[in-house]
């Protein structure tokens, strides 16, 4: 009887998630979670993914949810299993990705009594979940089955509404745990959610749009700045706005604006390199900035914003959070990006930037792009790896980018091109953990994915290759192996040779080739840009790793050299002016 | 100036930890944690261990702290790094292991503003830490330096007093982060803790001892039951009590009573096999039980306690927790085990068990031990691996045991012998995560360690081999490779072939040999008990992995067969009686 009650209670919960639009669940093996695992697996329309390491499973779910922009469920057993989800939950919180954590638990009377593999799971993720619910014990009475369906709908709706984020539902289960898969009408007869929710975005009205346009109309020198954008509509709207206003768009590598369907004359990609120079910072200070998406990766941009505050700084945030690390006087606009832009463009007032201002940004950006292309043409360097991806990745491809150096090199060397390459990363908390798993998540949605990652981050999540193998996924991984933490060479401790190699350089001498081949995964060593280009141009047909070996010290010097060349461009341009 | 202020403030904090008795710190690389990392590394008397994966680093620290029974510090940077500590923190909470978590953070004005790699670290481990302290910004005024020293002492004292457990100290740091290692008198002039703490255990008085002895004196048939013991004094006291009272001691594999300096006639090790049989459960029901340490691993014992409640059930707990998962009417005694036993034995009253009762337990245990030896003599099985370790591990060795099947097989097949083999495990939450790391932690204290682990748990923590290699540790790892989750074959879902292999069997076909050899770690395949014996007899001179391949289905049948043989012994013994 318990078995049947438990079965219907859960099959209804699971079916309701499906009715709401859920497509994927990631399961880790365990005993207490048996009823959830077996029923999820039994559901005819859900993709059930499996991995033994819950940390990696959660980052994988995050990758799927971020790519599809819809909630993914995670199922694990009781105990520290659930604690392994924590890093990915925090990343999801900051990157606003919807996840539904379903933790199996013992019933209340069997908790906190010294039994093994039973921990206190109530609100165990603290403030990092939007909503916690302790489910009632399974019962199959009519009101309890409705309760179960409604809770599933709530879980889906809460996680998927702004700010998108994580919910935890904790399920007490009594023995016997095995569900009855033979039950009649296991999923019920619903063809739509029992509890349907609409709504979910904010926007501005005509009056506010007019206010903003009035404010802007005082100025000739403006910039659009774009951090990470996640929806197609945002991208097209921003490009439309740029075209109307003839305004430069500083486009972060995650803005998706650099390699979209067509090249865009207003997209500026080299500002990170340019803003390292005082001359440039002084001469190209804008009167106003409108920023969409998160704060860009570029540290020089951030520092410039602080030291050269514009007269008007508008930040448009689709969700309800606070993403403004500078102290600049700011007008925060909480609105869907596309609705905001629609309002601006449908107004009676119009606006156009000063053409000299825009033209100069365009010209100096062109010159710098040419320089970056030239610099990365011959030797294989950490920068040329990105250039090669930028030039040779096929259309309709995704680059997943690791934290630390790879995302920064992408910001510098990933240049606009007339094709559609999507760039993804875990930029919520910017950890080096779980990156391979998240890239597999993006790949699990059907996107063709190349992951660019450093050696430490690759090692951190190496065993997720087993996740990829087990679940039949395809992924191309380019590992920049500089034998340690490359980014630390750019920090002041690089000057303090005492302790540096041990604490920061941290060379582990990872035998990437042997580690990869031990799992029967294809391995290549790329020793030239041509070799790399030939490899990354091909379709991704399985899991494969391409290693590029670099030297931390040389890399640091090489990056320093570029600075000199960019200075030259800035000086030349001043001369011509 | 900030640099010097920050330096003294932290060097004093670190030195105070050392003055309190701290010996070890485990550091993970990062930027924000630079001042802590460099100063810990600079301290002349602390062991600084390094690993890039914070999850593994924390389990490693746990292994050191559990073995030394003293606090170990962990240092990480801001962001999800800190979240990776969570599984080991929960294990430490339940297994009562002292850890001091030192998380680096941005100063308050730079938090929660959309900057990357900055998360809310305040109380991020919820109720799993005994104490959280948000450190003040570094200052080097006299009162602030004293504050820093006192906080270090408090961190040490709180984590190390009962219940031993975890504390988190969150440090806000401003740039510049690099400390000044050239400062005069960097560590101060202290030769003892600035804040010294005494005390730390509870005991009973004469009157209570008399009460307990009076209660026991009503009965002739008693049992001592021993779960995990952690201190030498507990072990010798329990053995002394058994000898005085001539009472059988059901000794869990973690009680340390099975293989101690001398064999002990009262130690019963086969109760797990015996208590699976109704006849035995009926005939050998005790009138009273005194339990020391945690609840034993044995599920049959637990079920017996519930179904055959003794008249008197005393649980002695050294610390302040609640470790009694049965519903038996219980007398909880909060007392140091050795002080409790001293009180009992120094009383005027004395007590001796019925000699027939004790004699029968001894005889049937002897017969069962002989059977278990015989059964594991020839074929290489999951059980014979344990027998082989039991017989052939050298004196003064440590076995670290993985969760799930290995700990249960140890409970059955690890038999008393006249040598000192310590058995350790992560039995707080009993997770399969972090086990290799914790075993490395035990080895880092200087113990010679053999780890017995299943394939899933080994894969879960495989990259911690890099931790071992990097830090020059020695460890012998015996991997029972049954290609998946062997324990699930013992659960009801084994009967439901649908979904079983996918969700529970979870075969990953791990190429253990190739994975191990890719890291240049020595690998052996043991195909017979003799081969295994020859390998495990040798001193541990580096890191090496011994794989034993078994079959989950065969293993299940083999375990079932043993049940029949034990029944035979019980029946024979009834005949003789």
mmCIF file of N, CA and C in Angstrom, chain A residues 104-158:
data_model
loop_
_atom_site.group_PDB
_atom_site.id
_atom_site.type_symbol
_atom_site.label_atom_id
_atom_site.label_comp_id
_atom_site.label_asym_id
_atom_site.label_seq_id
_atom_site.Cartn_x
_atom_site.Cartn_y
_atom_site.Cartn_z
ATOM 1 N N UNK A 104 16.097 13.311 -1.643
ATOM 2 C CA UNK A 104 15.391 12.249 -0.921
ATOM 3 C C UNK A 104 15.854 12.262 0.532
ATOM 4 N N UNK A 105 14.942 11.968 1.425
ATOM 5 C CA UNK A 105 15.290 12.019 2.843
ATOM 6 C C UNK A 105 14.579 10.879 3.563
ATOM 7 N N UNK A 106 15.032 10.602 4.759
ATOM 8 C CA UNK A 106 14.310 9.671 5.623
ATOM 9 C C UNK A 106 13.097 10.413 6.189
ATOM 10 N N UNK A 107 12.083 9.685 6.650
ATOM 11 C CA UNK A 107 10.975 10.374 7.306
ATOM 12 C C UNK A 107 11.468 11.025 8.599
ATOM 13 N N UNK A 108 10.722 11.980 9.107
ATOM 14 C CA UNK A 108 11.196 12.819 10.210
ATOM 15 C C UNK A 108 11.608 12.030 11.438
ATOM 16 N N UNK A 109 10.889 10.969 11.731
ATOM 17 C CA UNK A 109 11.169 10.223 12.963
ATOM 18 C C UNK A 109 12.479 9.436 12.867
ATOM 19 N N UNK A 110 13.018 9.322 11.669
ATOM 20 C CA UNK A 110 14.287 8.594 11.526
ATOM 21 C C UNK A 110 15.467 9.536 11.258
ATOM 22 N N UNK A 111 15.252 10.831 11.460
ATOM 23 C CA UNK A 111 16.339 11.782 11.201
ATOM 24 C C UNK A 111 17.065 12.158 12.491
ATOM 25 N N UNK A 112 18.279 12.637 12.326
ATOM 26 C CA UNK A 112 19.061 13.216 13.419
ATOM 27 C C UNK A 112 19.110 12.314 14.642
ATOM 28 N N UNK A 113 19.363 11.051 14.431
ATOM 29 C CA UNK A 113 19.396 10.126 15.551
ATOM 30 C C UNK A 113 20.657 9.269 15.534
ATOM 31 N N UNK A 114 21.636 9.687 14.752
ATOM 32 C CA UNK A 114 22.890 8.943 14.737
ATOM 33 C C UNK A 114 22.941 7.837 13.699
ATOM 34 N N UNK A 115 21.904 7.739 12.859
ATOM 35 C CA UNK A 115 21.951 6.750 11.778
ATOM 36 C C UNK A 115 22.848 7.275 10.666
ATOM 37 N N UNK A 116 23.561 6.379 9.999
ATOM 38 C CA UNK A 116 24.461 6.860 8.956
ATOM 39 C C UNK A 116 23.696 7.312 7.715
ATOM 40 N N UNK A 117 24.361 8.136 6.936
ATOM 41 C CA UNK A 117 23.819 8.631 5.667
ATOM 42 C C UNK A 117 22.477 9.329 5.835
ATOM 43 N N UNK A 118 22.274 9.941 7.008
ATOM 44 C CA UNK A 118 21.105 10.786 7.202
ATOM 45 C C UNK A 118 21.637 12.076 7.791
ATOM 46 N N UNK A 119 21.415 13.154 7.089
ATOM 47 C CA UNK A 119 21.893 14.443 7.582
ATOM 48 C C UNK A 119 20.692 15.386 7.624
ATOM 49 N N UNK A 120 20.877 16.546 8.189
ATOM 50 C CA UNK A 120 19.804 17.535 8.218
ATOM 51 C C UNK A 120 19.771 18.249 6.875
ATOM 52 N N UNK A 121 18.770 17.965 6.061
ATOM 53 C CA UNK A 121 18.711 18.525 4.710
ATOM 54 C C UNK A 121 17.784 19.740 4.608
ATOM 55 N N UNK A 122 17.163 20.074 5.721
ATOM 56 C CA UNK A 122 16.210 21.187 5.702
ATOM 57 C C UNK A 122 16.956 22.513 5.521
ATOM 58 N N UNK A 123 16.618 23.214 4.477
ATOM 59 C CA UNK A 123 17.228 24.518 4.156
ATOM 60 C C UNK A 123 18.754 24.455 4.158
ATOM 61 N N UNK A 124 19.289 23.348 3.700
ATOM 62 C CA UNK A 124 20.737 23.157 3.764
ATOM 63 C C UNK A 124 21.507 24.042 2.783
ATOM 64 N N UNK A 125 20.807 24.660 1.827
ATOM 65 C CA UNK A 125 21.506 25.554 0.894
ATOM 66 C C UNK A 125 21.323 27.028 1.278
ATOM 67 N N UNK A 126 20.782 27.253 2.470
ATOM 68 C CA UNK A 126 20.694 28.615 3.003
ATOM 69 C C UNK A 126 19.961 29.568 2.072
ATOM 70 N N UNK A 127 20.562 30.732 1.891
ATOM 71 C CA UNK A 127 19.916 31.782 1.102
ATOM 72 C C UNK A 127 20.115 31.592 -0.397
ATOM 73 N N UNK A 128 20.774 30.513 -0.785
ATOM 74 C CA UNK A 128 21.036 30.327 -2.214
ATOM 75 C C UNK A 128 19.881 29.681 -2.959
ATOM 76 N N UNK A 129 18.834 29.264 -2.234
ATOM 77 C CA UNK A 129 17.637 28.802 -2.941
ATOM 78 C C UNK A 129 16.549 29.861 -2.771
ATOM 79 N N UNK A 130 15.734 30.000 -3.813
ATOM 80 C CA UNK A 130 14.632 30.968 -3.775
ATOM 81 C C UNK A 130 13.505 30.442 -2.906
ATOM 82 N N UNK A 131 13.432 29.136 -2.817
ATOM 83 C CA UNK A 131 12.277 28.533 -2.168
ATOM 84 C C UNK A 131 12.677 27.144 -1.694
ATOM 85 N N UNK A 132 12.282 26.847 -0.447
ATOM 86 C CA UNK A 132 12.493 25.510 0.092
ATOM 87 C C UNK A 132 11.138 24.961 0.484
ATOM 88 N N UNK A 133 10.885 23.729 0.137
ATOM 89 C CA UNK A 133 9.650 23.116 0.622
ATOM 90 C C UNK A 133 9.916 21.710 1.131
ATOM 91 N N UNK A 134 9.442 21.471 2.338
ATOM 92 C CA UNK A 134 9.516 20.137 2.935
ATOM 93 C C UNK A 134 8.231 19.420 2.534
ATOM 94 N N UNK A 135 8.355 18.438 1.668
ATOM 95 C CA UNK A 135 7.158 17.760 1.170
ATOM 96 C C UNK A 135 6.523 16.927 2.281
ATOM 97 N N UNK A 136 5.200 16.800 2.226
ATOM 98 C CA UNK A 136 4.489 15.910 3.140
ATOM 99 C C UNK A 136 4.826 14.467 2.792
ATOM 100 N N UNK A 137 4.614 13.583 3.737
ATOM 101 C CA UNK A 137 4.799 12.158 3.452
ATOM 102 C C UNK A 137 3.850 11.750 2.327
ATOM 103 N N UNK A 138 4.309 10.897 1.427
ATOM 104 C CA UNK A 138 3.456 10.468 0.324
ATOM 105 C C UNK A 138 2.125 9.868 0.786
ATOM 106 N N UNK A 139 1.059 10.318 0.155
ATOM 107 C CA UNK A 139 -0.297 9.783 0.351
ATOM 108 C C UNK A 139 -0.986 9.880 -0.990
ATOM 109 N N UNK A 140 -1.915 8.967 -1.259
ATOM 110 C CA UNK A 140 -2.580 9.018 -2.562
ATOM 111 C C UNK A 140 -4.046 9.426 -2.454
ATOM 112 N N UNK A 141 -4.406 10.125 -1.400
ATOM 113 C CA UNK A 141 -5.761 10.670 -1.362
ATOM 114 C C UNK A 141 -5.851 11.783 -2.395
ATOM 115 N N UNK A 142 -7.073 12.083 -2.795
ATOM 116 C CA UNK A 142 -7.287 13.105 -3.825
ATOM 117 C C UNK A 142 -6.622 14.444 -3.452
ATOM 118 N N UNK A 143 -6.869 14.973 -2.253
ATOM 119 C CA UNK A 143 -6.235 16.273 -1.943
ATOM 120 C C UNK A 143 -4.717 16.198 -1.948
ATOM 121 N N UNK A 144 -4.153 15.064 -1.523
ATOM 122 C CA UNK A 144 -2.699 14.975 -1.474
ATOM 123 C C UNK A 144 -2.108 14.824 -2.877
ATOM 124 N N UNK A 145 -2.839 14.210 -3.772
ATOM 125 C CA UNK A 145 -2.332 14.111 -5.145
ATOM 126 C C UNK A 145 -2.380 15.479 -5.821
ATOM 127 N N UNK A 146 -3.399 16.242 -5.481
ATOM 128 C CA UNK A 146 -3.473 17.605 -6.028
ATOM 129 C C UNK A 146 -2.352 18.457 -5.434
ATOM 130 N N UNK A 147 -2.154 18.306 -4.139
ATOM 131 C CA UNK A 147 -1.041 19.003 -3.469
ATOM 132 C C UNK A 147 0.281 18.706 -4.167
ATOM 133 N N UNK A 148 0.490 17.426 -4.472
ATOM 134 C CA UNK A 148 1.746 17.025 -5.111
ATOM 135 C C UNK A 148 1.888 17.703 -6.479
ATOM 136 N N UNK A 149 0.814 17.675 -7.273
ATOM 137 C CA UNK A 149 0.863 18.345 -8.589
ATOM 138 C C UNK A 149 1.110 19.847 -8.434
ATOM 139 N N UNK A 150 0.412 20.451 -7.509
ATOM 140 C CA UNK A 150 0.554 21.898 -7.353
ATOM 141 C C UNK A 150 1.976 22.262 -6.919
ATOM 142 N N UNK A 151 2.552 21.439 -6.044
ATOM 143 C CA UNK A 151 3.919 21.736 -5.617
ATOM 144 C C UNK A 151 4.900 21.628 -6.775
ATOM 145 N N UNK A 152 4.679 20.661 -7.650
ATOM 146 C CA UNK A 152 5.563 20.531 -8.815
ATOM 147 C C UNK A 152 5.443 21.773 -9.691
ATOM 148 N N UNK A 153 4.222 22.226 -9.886
ATOM 149 C CA UNK A 153 4.021 23.446 -10.675
ATOM 150 C C UNK A 153 4.698 24.641 -10.018
ATOM 151 N N UNK A 154 4.551 24.716 -8.698
ATOM 152 C CA UNK A 154 5.174 25.834 -7.986
ATOM 153 C C UNK A 154 6.688 25.781 -8.127
ATOM 154 N N UNK A 155 7.242 24.578 -7.974
ATOM 155 C CA UNK A 155 8.697 24.425 -8.099
ATOM 156 C C UNK A 155 9.155 24.953 -9.452
ATOM 157 N N UNK A 156 8.419 24.550 -10.489
ATOM 158 C CA UNK A 156 8.788 24.955 -11.849
ATOM 159 C C UNK A 156 8.658 26.466 -12.010
ATOM 160 N N UNK A 157 7.524 26.991 -11.550
ATOM 161 C CA UNK A 157 7.242 28.423 -11.745
ATOM 162 C C UNK A 157 8.213 29.297 -10.970
ATOM 163 N N UNK A 158 8.440 28.928 -9.715
ATOM 164 C CA UNK A 158 9.321 29.772 -8.898
ATOM 165 C C UNK A 158 10.741 29.768 -9.455
#
